[in-house]
XYZ file of N, CA and C in Angstrom:
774
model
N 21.495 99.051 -68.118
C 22.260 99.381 -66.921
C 22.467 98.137 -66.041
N 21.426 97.189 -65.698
C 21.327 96.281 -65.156
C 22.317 95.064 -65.824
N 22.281 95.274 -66.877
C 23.931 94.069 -67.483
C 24.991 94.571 -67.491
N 25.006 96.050 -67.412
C 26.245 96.328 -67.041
C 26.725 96.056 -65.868
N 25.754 96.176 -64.722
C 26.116 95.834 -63.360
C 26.576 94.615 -63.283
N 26.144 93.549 -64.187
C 26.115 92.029 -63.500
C 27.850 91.679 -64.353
N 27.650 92.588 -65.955
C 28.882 92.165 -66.250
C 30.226 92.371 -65.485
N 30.111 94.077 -64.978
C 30.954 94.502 -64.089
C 31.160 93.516 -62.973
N 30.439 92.939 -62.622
C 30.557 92.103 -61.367
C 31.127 90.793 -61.591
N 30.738 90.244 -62.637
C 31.324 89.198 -63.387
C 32.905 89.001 -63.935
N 33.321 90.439 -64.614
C 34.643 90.590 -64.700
C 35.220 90.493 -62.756
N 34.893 91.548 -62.224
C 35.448 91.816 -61.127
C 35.794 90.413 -60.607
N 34.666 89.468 -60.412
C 34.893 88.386 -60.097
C 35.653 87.197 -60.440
N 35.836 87.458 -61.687
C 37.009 86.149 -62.199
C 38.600 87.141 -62.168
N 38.418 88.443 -62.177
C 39.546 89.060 -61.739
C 40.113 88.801 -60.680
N 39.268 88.737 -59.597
C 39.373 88.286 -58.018
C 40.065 86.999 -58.132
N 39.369 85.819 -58.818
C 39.671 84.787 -58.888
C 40.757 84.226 -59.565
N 41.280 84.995 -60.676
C 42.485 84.703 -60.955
C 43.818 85.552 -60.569
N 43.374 86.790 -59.715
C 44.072 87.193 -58.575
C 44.714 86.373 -57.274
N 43.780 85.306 -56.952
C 44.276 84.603 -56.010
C 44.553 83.190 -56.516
N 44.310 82.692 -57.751
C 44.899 82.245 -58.406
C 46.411 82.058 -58.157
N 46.714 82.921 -59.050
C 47.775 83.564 -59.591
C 49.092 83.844 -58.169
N 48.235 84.233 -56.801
C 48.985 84.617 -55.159
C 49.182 83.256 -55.518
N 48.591 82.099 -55.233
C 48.601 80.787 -54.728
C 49.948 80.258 -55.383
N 49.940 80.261 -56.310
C 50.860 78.978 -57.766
C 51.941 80.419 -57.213
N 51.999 81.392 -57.428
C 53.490 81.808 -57.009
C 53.526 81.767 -55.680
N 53.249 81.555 -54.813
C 53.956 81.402 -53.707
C 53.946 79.978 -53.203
N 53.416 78.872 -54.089
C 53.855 77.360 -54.388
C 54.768 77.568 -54.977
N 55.311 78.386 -56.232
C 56.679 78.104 -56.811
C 57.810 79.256 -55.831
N 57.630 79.964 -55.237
C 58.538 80.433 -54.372
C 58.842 79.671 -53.087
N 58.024 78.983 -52.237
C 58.388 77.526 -51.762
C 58.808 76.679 -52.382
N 58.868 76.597 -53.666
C 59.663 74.957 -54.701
C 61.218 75.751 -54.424
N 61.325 77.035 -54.838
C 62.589 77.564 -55.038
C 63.307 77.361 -53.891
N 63.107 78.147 -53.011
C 63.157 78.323 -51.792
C 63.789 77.086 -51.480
N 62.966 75.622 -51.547
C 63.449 74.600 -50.957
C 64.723 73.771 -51.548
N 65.008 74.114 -53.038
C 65.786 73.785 -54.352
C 66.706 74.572 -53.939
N 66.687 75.966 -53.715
C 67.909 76.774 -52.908
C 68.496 75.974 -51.869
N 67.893 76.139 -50.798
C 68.299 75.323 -49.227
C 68.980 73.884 -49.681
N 68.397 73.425 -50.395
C 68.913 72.177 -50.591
C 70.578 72.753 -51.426
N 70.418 73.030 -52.330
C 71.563 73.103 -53.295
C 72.725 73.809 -52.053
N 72.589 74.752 -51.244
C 73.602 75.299 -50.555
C 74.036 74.592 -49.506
N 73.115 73.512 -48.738
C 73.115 72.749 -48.121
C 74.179 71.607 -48.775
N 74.119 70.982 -49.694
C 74.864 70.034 -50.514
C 76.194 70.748 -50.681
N 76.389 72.139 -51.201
C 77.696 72.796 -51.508
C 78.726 72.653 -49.785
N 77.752 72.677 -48.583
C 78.314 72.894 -47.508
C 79.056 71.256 -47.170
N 78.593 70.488 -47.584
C 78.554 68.855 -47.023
C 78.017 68.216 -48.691
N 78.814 67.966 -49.347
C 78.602 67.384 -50.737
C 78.402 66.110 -50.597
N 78.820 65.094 -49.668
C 78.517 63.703 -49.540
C 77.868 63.737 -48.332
N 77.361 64.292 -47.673
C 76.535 64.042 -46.638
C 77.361 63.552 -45.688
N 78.144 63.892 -44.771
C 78.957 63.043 -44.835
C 78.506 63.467 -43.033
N 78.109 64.823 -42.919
C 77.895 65.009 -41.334
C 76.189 64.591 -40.868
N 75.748 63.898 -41.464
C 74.399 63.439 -41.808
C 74.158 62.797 -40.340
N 74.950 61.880 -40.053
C 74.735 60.730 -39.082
C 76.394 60.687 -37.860
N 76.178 61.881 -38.072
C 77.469 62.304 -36.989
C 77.100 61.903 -35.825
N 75.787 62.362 -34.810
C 75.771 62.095 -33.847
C 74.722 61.139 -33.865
N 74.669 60.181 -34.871
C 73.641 58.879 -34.156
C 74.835 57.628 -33.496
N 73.870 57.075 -32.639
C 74.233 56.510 -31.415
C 74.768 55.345 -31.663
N 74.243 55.025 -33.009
C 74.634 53.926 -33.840
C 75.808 54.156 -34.505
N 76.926 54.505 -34.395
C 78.198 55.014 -34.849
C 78.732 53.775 -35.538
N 79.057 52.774 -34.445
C 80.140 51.564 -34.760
C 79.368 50.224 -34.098
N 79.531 48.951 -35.175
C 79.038 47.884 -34.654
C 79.365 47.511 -33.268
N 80.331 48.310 -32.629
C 80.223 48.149 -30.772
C 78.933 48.432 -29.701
N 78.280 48.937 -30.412
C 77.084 49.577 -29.784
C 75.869 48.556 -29.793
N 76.436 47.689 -31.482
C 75.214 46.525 -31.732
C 75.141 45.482 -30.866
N 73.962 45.046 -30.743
C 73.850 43.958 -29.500
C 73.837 42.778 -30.332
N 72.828 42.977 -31.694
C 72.456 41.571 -32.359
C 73.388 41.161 -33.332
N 73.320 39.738 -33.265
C 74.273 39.203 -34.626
C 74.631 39.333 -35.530
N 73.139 39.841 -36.211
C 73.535 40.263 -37.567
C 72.811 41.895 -37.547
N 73.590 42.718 -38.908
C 73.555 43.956 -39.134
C 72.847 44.091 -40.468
N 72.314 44.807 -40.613
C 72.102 45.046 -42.037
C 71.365 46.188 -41.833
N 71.951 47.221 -43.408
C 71.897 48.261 -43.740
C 71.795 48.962 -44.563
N 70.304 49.472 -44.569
C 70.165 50.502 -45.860
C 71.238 51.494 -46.335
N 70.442 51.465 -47.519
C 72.321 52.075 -48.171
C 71.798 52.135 -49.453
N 71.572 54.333 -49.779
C 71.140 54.533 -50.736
C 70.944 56.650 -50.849
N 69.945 56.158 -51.242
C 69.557 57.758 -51.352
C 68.322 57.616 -50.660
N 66.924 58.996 -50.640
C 66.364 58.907 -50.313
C 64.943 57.960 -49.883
N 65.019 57.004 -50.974
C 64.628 56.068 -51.420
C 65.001 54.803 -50.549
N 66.222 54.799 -49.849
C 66.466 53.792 -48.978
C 66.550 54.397 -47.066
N 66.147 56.246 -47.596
C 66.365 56.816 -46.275
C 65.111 56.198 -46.158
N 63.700 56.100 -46.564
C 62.723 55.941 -46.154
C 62.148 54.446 -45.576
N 63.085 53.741 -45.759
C 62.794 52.387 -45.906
C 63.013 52.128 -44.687
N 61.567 51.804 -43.987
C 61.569 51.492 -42.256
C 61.411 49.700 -42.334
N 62.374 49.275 -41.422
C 62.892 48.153 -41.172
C 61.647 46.682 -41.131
N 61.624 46.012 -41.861
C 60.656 44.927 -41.322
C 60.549 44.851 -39.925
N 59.549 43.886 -39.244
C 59.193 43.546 -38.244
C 59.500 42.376 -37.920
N 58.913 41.951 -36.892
C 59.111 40.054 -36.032
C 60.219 39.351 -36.727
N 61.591 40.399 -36.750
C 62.833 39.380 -37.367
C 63.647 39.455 -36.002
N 64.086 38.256 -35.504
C 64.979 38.470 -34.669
C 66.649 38.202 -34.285
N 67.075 38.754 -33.692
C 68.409 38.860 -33.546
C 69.136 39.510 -34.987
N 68.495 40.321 -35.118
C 68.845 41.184 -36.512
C 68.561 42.365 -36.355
N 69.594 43.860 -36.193
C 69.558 44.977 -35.918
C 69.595 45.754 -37.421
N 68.638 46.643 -37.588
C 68.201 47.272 -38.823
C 68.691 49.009 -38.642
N 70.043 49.093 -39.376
C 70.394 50.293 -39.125
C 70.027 51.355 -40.898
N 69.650 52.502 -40.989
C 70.160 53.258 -42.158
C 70.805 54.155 -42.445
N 71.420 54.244 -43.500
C 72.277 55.044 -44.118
C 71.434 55.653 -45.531
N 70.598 55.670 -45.775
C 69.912 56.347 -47.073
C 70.246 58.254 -46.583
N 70.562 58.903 -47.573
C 70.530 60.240 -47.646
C 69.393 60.983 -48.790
N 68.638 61.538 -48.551
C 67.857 62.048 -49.602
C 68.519 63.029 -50.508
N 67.934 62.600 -51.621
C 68.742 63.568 -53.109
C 70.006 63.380 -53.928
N 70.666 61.816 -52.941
C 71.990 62.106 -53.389
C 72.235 61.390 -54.393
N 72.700 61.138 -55.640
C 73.263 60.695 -56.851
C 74.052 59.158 -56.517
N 74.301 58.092 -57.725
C 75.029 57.062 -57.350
C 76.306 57.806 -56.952
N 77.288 58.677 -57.507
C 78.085 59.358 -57.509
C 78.431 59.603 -55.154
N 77.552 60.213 -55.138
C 78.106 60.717 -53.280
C 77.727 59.243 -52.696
N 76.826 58.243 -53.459
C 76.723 57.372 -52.155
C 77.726 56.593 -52.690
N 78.472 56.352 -53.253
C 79.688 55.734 -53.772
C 80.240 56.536 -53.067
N 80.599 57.582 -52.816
C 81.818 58.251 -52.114
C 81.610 58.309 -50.734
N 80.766 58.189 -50.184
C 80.874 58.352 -48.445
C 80.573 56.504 -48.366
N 80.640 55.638 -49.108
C 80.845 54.217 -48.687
C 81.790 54.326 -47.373
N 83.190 54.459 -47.180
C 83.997 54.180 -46.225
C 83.348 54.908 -44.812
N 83.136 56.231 -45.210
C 82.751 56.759 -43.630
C 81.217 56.282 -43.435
N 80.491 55.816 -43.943
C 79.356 55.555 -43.614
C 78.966 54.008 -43.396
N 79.866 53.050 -44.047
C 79.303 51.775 -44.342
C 80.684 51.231 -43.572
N 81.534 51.292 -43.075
C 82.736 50.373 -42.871
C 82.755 50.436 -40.878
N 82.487 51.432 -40.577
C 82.300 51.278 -39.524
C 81.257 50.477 -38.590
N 80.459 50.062 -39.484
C 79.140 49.178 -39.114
C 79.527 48.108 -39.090
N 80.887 47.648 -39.915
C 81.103 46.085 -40.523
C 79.336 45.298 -40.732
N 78.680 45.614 -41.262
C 77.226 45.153 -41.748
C 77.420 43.949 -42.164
N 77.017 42.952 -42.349
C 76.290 41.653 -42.573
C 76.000 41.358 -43.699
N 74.850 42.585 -44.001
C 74.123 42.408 -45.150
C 73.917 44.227 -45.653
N 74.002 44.238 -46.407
C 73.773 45.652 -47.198
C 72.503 45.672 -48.430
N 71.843 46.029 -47.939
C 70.245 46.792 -49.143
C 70.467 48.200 -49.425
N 70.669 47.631 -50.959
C 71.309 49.153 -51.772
C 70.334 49.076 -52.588
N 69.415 50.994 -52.585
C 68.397 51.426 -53.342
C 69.263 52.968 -53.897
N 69.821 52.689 -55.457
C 70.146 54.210 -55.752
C 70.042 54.150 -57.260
N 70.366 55.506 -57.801
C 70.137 55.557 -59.173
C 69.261 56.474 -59.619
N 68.286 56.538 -58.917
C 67.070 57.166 -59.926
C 67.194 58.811 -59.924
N 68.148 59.207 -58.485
C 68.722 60.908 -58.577
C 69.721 61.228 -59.722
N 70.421 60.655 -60.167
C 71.242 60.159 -61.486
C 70.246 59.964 -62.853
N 69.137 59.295 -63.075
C 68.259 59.018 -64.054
C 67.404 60.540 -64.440
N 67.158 60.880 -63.129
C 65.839 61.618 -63.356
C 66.469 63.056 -64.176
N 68.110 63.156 -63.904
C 68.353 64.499 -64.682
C 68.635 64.490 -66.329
N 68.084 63.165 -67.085
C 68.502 62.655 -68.511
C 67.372 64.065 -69.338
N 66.580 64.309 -68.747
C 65.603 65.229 -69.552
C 66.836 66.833 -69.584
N 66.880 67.336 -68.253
C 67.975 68.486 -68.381
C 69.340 68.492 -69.479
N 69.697 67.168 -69.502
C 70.898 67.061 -70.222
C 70.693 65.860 -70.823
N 69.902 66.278 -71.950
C 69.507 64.860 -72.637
C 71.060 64.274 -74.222
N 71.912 65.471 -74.128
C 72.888 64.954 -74.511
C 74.320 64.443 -74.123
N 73.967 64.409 -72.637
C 74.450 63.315 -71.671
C 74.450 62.280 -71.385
N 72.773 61.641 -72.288
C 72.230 60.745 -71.421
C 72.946 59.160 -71.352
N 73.494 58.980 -72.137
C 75.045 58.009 -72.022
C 75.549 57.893 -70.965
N 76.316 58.915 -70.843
C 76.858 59.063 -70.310
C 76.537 58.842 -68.330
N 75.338 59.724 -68.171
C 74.695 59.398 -67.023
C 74.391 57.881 -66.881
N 73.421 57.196 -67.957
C 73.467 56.004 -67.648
C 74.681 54.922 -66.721
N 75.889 55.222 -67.547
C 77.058 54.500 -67.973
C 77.501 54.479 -66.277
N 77.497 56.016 -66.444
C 78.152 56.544 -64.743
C 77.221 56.094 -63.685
N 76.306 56.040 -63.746
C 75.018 55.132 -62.668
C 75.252 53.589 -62.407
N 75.767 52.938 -63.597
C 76.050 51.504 -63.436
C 76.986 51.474 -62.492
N 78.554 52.253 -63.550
C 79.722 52.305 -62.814
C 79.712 52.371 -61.106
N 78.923 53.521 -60.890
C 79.318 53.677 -59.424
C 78.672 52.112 -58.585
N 77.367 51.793 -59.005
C 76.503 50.769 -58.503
C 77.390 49.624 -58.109
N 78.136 49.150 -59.493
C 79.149 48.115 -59.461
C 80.129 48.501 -58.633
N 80.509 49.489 -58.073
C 82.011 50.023 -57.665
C 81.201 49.452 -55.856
N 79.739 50.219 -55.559
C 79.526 50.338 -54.445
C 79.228 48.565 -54.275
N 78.717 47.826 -55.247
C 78.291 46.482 -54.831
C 80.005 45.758 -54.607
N 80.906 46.205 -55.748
C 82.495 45.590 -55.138
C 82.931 45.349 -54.097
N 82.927 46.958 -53.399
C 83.325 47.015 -52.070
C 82.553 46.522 -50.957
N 81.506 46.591 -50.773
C 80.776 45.591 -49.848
C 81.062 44.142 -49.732
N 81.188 43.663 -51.656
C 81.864 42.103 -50.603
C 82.921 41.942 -51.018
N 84.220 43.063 -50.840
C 85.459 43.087 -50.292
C 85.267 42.830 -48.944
N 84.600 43.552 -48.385
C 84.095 43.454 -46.877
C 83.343 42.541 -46.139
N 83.322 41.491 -46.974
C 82.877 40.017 -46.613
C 81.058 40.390 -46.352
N 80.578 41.566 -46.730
C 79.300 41.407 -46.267
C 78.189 40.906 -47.851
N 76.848 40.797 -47.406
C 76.141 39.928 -48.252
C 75.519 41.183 -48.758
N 75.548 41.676 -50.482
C 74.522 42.668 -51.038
C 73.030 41.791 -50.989
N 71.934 42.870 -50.768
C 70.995 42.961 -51.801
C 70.470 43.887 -52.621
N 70.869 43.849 -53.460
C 70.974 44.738 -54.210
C 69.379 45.251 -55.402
N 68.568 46.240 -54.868
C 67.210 46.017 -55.532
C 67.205 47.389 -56.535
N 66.439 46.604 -57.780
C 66.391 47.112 -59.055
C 65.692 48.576 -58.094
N 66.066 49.642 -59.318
C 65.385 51.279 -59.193
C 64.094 51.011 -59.167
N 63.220 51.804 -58.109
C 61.789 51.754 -58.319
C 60.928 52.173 -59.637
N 60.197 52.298 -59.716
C 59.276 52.896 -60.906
C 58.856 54.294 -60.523
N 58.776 55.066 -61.263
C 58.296 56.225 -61.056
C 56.925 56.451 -60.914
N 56.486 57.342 -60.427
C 54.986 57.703 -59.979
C 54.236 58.496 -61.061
N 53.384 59.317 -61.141
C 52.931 60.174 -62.267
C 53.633 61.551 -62.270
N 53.898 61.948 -62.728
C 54.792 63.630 -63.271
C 54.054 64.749 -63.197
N 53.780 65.769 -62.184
C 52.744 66.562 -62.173
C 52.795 67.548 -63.544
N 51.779 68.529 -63.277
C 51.821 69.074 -64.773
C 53.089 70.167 -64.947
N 53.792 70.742 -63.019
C 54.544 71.655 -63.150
C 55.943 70.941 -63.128
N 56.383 69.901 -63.344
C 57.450 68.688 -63.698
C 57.648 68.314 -64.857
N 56.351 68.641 -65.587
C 56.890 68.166 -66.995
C 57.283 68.662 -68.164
N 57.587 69.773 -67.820
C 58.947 70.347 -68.612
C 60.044 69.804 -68.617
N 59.930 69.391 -67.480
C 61.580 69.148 -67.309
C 61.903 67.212 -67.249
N 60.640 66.949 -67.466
C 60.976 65.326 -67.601
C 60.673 64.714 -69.143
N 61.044 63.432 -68.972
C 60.600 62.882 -70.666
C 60.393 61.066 -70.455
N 60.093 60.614 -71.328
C 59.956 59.154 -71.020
C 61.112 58.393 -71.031
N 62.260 59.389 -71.173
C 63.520 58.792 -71.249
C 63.953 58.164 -69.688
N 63.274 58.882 -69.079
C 63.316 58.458 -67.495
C 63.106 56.852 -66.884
N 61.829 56.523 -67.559
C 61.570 55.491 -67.228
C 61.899 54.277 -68.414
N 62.857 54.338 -69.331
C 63.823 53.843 -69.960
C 65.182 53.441 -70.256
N 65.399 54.294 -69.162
C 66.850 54.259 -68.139
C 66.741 53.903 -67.106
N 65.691 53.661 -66.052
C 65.548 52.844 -65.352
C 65.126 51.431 -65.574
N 64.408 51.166 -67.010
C 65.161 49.619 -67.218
C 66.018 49.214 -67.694
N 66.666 50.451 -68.292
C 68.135 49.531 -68.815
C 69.129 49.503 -67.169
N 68.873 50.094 -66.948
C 70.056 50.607 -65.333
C 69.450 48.987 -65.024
N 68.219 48.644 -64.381
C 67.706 47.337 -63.607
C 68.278 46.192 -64.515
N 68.088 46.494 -66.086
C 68.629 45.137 -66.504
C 70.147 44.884 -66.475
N 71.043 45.978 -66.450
C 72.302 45.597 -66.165
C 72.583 45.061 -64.346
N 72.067 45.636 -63.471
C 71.623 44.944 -62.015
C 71.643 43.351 -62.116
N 71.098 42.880 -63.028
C 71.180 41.474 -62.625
C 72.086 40.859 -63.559
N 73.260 41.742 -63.784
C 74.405 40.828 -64.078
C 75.713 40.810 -63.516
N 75.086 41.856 -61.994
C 75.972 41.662 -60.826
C 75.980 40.437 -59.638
N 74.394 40.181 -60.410
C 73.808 38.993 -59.251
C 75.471 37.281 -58.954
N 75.292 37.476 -57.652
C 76.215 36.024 -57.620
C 76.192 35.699 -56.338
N 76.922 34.853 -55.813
C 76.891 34.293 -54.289
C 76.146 34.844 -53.678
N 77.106 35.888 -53.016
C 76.573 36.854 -52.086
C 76.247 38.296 -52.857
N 75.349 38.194 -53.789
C 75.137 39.338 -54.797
C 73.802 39.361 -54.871
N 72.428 39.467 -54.647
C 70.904 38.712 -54.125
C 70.226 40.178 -55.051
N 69.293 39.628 -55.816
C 68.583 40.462 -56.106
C 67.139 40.801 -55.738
N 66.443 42.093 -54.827
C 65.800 42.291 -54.777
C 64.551 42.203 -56.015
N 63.685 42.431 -56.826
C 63.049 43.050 -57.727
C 62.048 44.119 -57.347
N 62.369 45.304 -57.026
C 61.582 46.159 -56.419
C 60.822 46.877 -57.505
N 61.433 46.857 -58.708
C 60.541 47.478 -59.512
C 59.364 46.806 -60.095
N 59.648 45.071 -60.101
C 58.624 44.098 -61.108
C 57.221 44.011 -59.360
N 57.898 44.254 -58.435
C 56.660 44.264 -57.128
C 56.379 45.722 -57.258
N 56.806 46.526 -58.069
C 56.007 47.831 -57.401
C 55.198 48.297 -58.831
N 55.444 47.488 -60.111
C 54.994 48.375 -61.532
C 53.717 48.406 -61.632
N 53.221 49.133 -62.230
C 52.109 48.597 -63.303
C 52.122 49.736 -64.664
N 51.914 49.538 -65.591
C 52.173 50.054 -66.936
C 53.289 51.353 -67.075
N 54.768 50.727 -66.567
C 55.946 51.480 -66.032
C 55.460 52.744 -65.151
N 55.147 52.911 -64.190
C 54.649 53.481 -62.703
C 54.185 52.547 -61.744
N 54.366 53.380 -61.144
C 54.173 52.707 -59.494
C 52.664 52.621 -59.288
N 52.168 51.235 -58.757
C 51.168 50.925 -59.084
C 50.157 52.083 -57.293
N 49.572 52.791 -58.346
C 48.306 53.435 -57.612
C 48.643 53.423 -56.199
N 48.124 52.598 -55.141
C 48.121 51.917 -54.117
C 49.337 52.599 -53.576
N 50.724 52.629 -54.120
C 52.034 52.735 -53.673
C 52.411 54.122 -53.901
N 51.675 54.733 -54.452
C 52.386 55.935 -54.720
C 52.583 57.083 -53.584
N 53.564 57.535 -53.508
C 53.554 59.133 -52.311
C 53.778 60.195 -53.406
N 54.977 59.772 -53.884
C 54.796 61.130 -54.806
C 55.573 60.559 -56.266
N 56.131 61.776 -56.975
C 56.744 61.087 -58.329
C 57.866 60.113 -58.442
N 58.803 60.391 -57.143
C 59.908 59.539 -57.039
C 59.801 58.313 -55.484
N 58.550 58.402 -54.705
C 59.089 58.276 -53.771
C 57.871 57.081 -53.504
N 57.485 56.258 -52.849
C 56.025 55.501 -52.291
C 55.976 55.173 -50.939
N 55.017 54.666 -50.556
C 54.181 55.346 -49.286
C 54.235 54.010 -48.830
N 54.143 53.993 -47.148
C 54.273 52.715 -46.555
C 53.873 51.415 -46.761
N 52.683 51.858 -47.407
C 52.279 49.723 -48.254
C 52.936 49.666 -49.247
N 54.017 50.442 -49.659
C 54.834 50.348 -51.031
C 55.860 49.496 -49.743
N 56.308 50.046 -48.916
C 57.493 48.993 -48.349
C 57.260 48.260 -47.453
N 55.756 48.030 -47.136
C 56.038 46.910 -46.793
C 55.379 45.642 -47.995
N 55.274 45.768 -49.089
C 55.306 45.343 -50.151
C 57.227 44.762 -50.199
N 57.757 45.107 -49.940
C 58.956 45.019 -50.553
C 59.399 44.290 -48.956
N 58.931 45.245 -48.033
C 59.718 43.936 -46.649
C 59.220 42.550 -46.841
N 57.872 42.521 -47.532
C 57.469 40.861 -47.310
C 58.597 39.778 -48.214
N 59.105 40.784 -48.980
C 59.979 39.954 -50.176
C 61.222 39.996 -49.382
N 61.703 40.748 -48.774
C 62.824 41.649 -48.532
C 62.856 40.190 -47.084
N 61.525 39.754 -45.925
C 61.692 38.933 -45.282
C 61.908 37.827 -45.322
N 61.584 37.243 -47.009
C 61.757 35.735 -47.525
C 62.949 35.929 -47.412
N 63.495 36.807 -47.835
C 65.150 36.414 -48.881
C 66.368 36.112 -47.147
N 65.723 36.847 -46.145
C 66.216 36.901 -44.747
C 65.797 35.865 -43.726
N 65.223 35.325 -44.259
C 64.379 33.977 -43.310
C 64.403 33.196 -44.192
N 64.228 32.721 -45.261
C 64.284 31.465 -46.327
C 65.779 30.737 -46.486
N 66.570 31.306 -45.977
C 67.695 30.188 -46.565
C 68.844 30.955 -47.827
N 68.243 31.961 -48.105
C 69.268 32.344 -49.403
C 69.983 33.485 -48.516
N 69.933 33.836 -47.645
C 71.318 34.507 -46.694
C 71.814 33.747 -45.523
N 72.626 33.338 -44.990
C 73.117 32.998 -43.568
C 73.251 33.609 -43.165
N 72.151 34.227 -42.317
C 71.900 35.794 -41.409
C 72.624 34.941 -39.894
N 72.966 34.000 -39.676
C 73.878 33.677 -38.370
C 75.254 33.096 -39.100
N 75.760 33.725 -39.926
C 77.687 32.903 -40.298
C 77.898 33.469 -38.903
């Protein structure tokens, strides 16, 4: 009688436990949905983001006080990218949108980037374009191809516009949790070096290459230290990249006063 009690109690108990289990992970994946919804209807409403930065104050280089401009210009990856420090007479504006593909930040170039007349432009995009090669892995050409294309189209027009790219390779990816990896493959981080190695055969005058991925790797991921999440890294990841990001702006290889 007495093992029956303890067994009874024993079932009951991992019943319990994979009862709340079980609450937890679905209502983590009904928040994933949830937020994958909002987002997707959100994008259908404003496909290029385009009312993103409607009312910042920073509209038009009339507003700028300092000489030179320069401006992130990307996806989320360049939304996050908070401005170096102790640089002066240099106003640090962004334009990064989170989630968006080379595809929309190629397309809101004019309303987002021309009104600034910018200086200098730091373009971080690509990897919202890369990361869907697992979903449609008989695309994956094709995505590649179209990731360059737009890159080159967006680095063109900037110095049509007399301003100076820097243009920095795709980051490295972080680790893939276990509920991500269905849907990913190592094709990911194989398209982000072919995407980086075609990058430096845009390099020229005013064409400057960052290397954000060879400062952020270690055995293709983002080295430990840097990581926030699978696509994204955490403030000593950039300012890892401002210390590089301050040579190239103080050393002589831009004329941050033409």
């Amino acid at each position: 009688m007495q093992k029956r009690k303890c067994l009874f109690r024993l079932v009951f108990f991992l019943s319990l436990v994979a009862l709340v289990v079980s609450l937890v992970v679905n209502i983590f994946l009904f928040s994933q949905a949830k937020s994958y919804y909002l987002q997707l209807n959100k994008t259908n409403l404003d496909p290029l983001g385009l009312q993103t930065f409607s009312g910042d104050a920073l509209a038009d280089r009339s507003s700028i006080h300092s000489p030179v401009t320069v401006v992130f210009f990307g996806d989320s990856r360049a939304a996050m990218w908070v401005e170096p420090d102790n640089i002066n007479d240099v106003s640090f504006i962004n334009r990064g949108i989170g989630s968006q593909t080379s595809t929309q930040v190629w397309e809101r170039f004019d309303q987002h980037i021309l009104p600034l007349h910018p200086d200098i432009i730091v373009v971080q995009v690509g990897i919202n374009d890369l990361k869907t090669i697992p979903l449609f892995p008989k695309q994956k050409a094709a995505i590649i191809s179209n990731c360059k294309t737009n890159i080159h189209k967006i680095v063109a027009r900037a110095v049509k516009q007399d301003a100076t790219v820097i243009l920095t390779t795709i980051f490295p990816i972080g680790s893939v949790p276990l509920i991500r990896q269905p849907f990913w493959s190592p094709d990911v981080a194989k398209a982000v070096e072919d995407v980086n190695a075609y990058l430096y055969s845009l390099k020229a005058k005013n064409v400057l290459i960052l290397d954000a991925y060879s400062l952020l790797v270690e055995d293709q991921h983002v080295k430990s230290q840097y990581i926030y999440d699978t696509l994204h890294i955490n403030p000593r990841g950039y300012q890892a990249l401002n210390q590089e990001l301050k040579k190239m702006l103080l050393a002589g290889l831009i004329d941050i006063h033409k």
